[in-house]
Amino acid sequence: MPEQLTKHPEVTLQVLRSGGARCGEGLAPQILTQCPAERFCQLPGGELCVYGLPEAARMTQITAADWRAALPMCAQPPAPRPSQAGGAEVGWALVLGLVLGTGIGMAVGRRKRRPRP
């Protein structure tokens, strides 16, 4: 029988109840004997235990090795993609700066060379 991990266990339990599951009624589990009573659901087809994220360590069907295998995929944020527009803007800013710097340098150089009357 499955154990389920969800960010919203109360909502999940309510959805199961709305479908006819008997949840949190003090029923005796046949297979999921370590499931907290308030998280245990019995359906015509079997049992279900619903865990929230804070209770994830109490799950019996997922081992420490399973968590280690799953966490590297979840723990690494996606690599940032370089912005193509940002790269073009930087390139144009450099070109503009070079042109303006050259023009200012030439104007100052001409002014210094002119003889004063």
Coordinates of C-alpha atoms in Angstrom, one line a residue:
M1 CA 0.0 0.0 0.0
P2 CA 1.3 3.5 -0.8
E3 CA 2.5 6.3 1.3
Q4 CA 1.9 9.7 -0.3
L5 CA 4.0 12.8 0.3
T6 CA 2.4 16.2 -0.4
K7 CA 2.8 19.8 0.4
H8 CA -0.9 20.0 1.3
P9 CA -1.9 16.9 3.3
E10 CA -5.1 18.3 4.7
V11 CA -6.4 19.1 1.2
T12 CA -5.3 15.6 0.0
L13 CA -7.2 14.0 2.9
Q14 CA -10.3 16.1 2.1
V15 CA -10.2 15.1 -1.6
L16 CA -9.8 11.4 -0.6
R17 CA -12.8 11.8 1.8
S18 CA -14.9 13.3 -0.9
G19 CA -14.2 10.2 -3.0
G20 CA -15.4 7.9 -0.3
A21 CA -12.2 7.1 1.6
R22 CA -12.4 6.8 5.3
C23 CA -9.6 9.0 6.8
G24 CA -8.6 9.7 10.3
E25 CA -11.4 7.7 11.8
G26 CA -9.3 5.5 14.1
L27 CA -9.4 2.6 11.8
A28 CA -6.9 -0.2 12.3
P29 CA -4.4 -0.4 9.5
Q30 CA -3.7 -3.8 8.1
I31 CA -0.5 -3.0 6.2
L32 CA 0.5 0.6 7.0
T33 CA 0.8 -0.1 10.7
Q34 CA 3.1 2.9 11.4
C35 CA 0.9 5.5 9.7
P36 CA -0.3 8.2 12.1
A37 CA -4.0 7.7 12.8
E38 CA -4.9 11.2 11.5
R39 CA -3.1 10.5 8.2
F40 CA -4.5 7.0 7.6
C41 CA -7.1 6.4 4.9
Q42 CA -8.9 3.2 4.0
L43 CA -10.4 2.8 0.6
P44 CA -12.3 -0.2 -0.9
G45 CA -9.1 -1.0 -2.8
G46 CA -6.6 -0.6 0.0
E47 CA -4.9 1.7 2.4
L48 CA -3.2 5.0 2.0
C49 CA -1.0 7.1 4.3
V50 CA -0.7 10.8 3.6
Y51 CA 2.4 12.7 4.8
G52 CA 3.1 16.4 4.7
L53 CA 6.6 17.7 4.1
P54 CA 7.4 18.1 7.8
E55 CA 6.6 14.4 8.4
A56 CA 8.6 13.1 5.4
A57 CA 11.3 11.5 7.7
R58 CA 8.5 9.3 9.3
M59 CA 7.8 7.6 6.0
T60 CA 8.7 3.9 6.0
Q61 CA 8.7 3.1 2.3
I62 CA 11.3 5.7 1.3
T63 CA 14.8 5.0 2.6
A64 CA 17.7 7.4 3.3
A65 CA 19.3 6.1 0.1
D66 CA 16.2 7.0 -1.8
W67 CA 16.2 10.5 -0.5
R68 CA 20.0 10.9 -1.3
A69 CA 19.3 9.7 -4.8
A70 CA 16.4 12.1 -5.3
L71 CA 17.9 15.3 -3.6
P72 CA 20.7 16.1 -6.0
M73 CA 18.1 16.5 -8.8
C74 CA 16.0 18.8 -6.5
A75 CA 18.7 20.7 -4.7
Q76 CA 20.5 22.2 -7.6
P77 CA 18.9 25.3 -9.1
P78 CA 18.9 25.5 -12.9
A79 CA 21.9 27.1 -14.4
P80 CA 21.2 30.7 -15.3
R81 CA 20.9 31.3 -19.1
P82 CA 22.9 34.2 -20.4
S83 CA 20.6 36.9 -21.7
Q84 CA 21.1 37.5 -25.4
A85 CA 19.6 41.0 -25.2
G86 CA 21.9 41.9 -22.3
G87 CA 25.0 40.8 -24.2
A88 CA 24.0 42.9 -27.2
E89 CA 23.3 45.9 -24.9
V90 CA 26.8 45.6 -23.4
G91 CA 28.4 45.3 -26.8
W92 CA 26.7 48.5 -28.0
A93 CA 27.6 50.4 -24.9
L94 CA 31.2 49.4 -25.4
V95 CA 31.2 50.6 -29.0
L96 CA 29.4 53.8 -28.1
G97 CA 31.9 54.5 -25.2
L98 CA 34.9 53.8 -27.6
V99 CA 33.5 56.2 -30.2
L100 CA 32.7 58.9 -27.7
G101 CA 36.0 58.5 -26.0
T102 CA 37.9 58.8 -29.3
G103 CA 35.9 61.9 -30.3
I104 CA 36.5 63.7 -27.0
G105 CA 40.2 62.8 -27.1
M106 CA 40.6 64.2 -30.6
A107 CA 38.7 67.4 -29.7
V108 CA 40.9 68.0 -26.7
G109 CA 44.0 67.2 -28.6
R110 CA 43.2 69.8 -31.4
R111 CA 42.4 72.5 -28.9
K112 CA 45.8 72.1 -27.2
R113 CA 47.6 72.4 -30.5
R114 CA 46.0 75.6 -31.7
P115 CA 48.2 78.7 -31.2
R116 CA 46.6 81.3 -29.0
P117 CA 46.3 84.8 -30.5

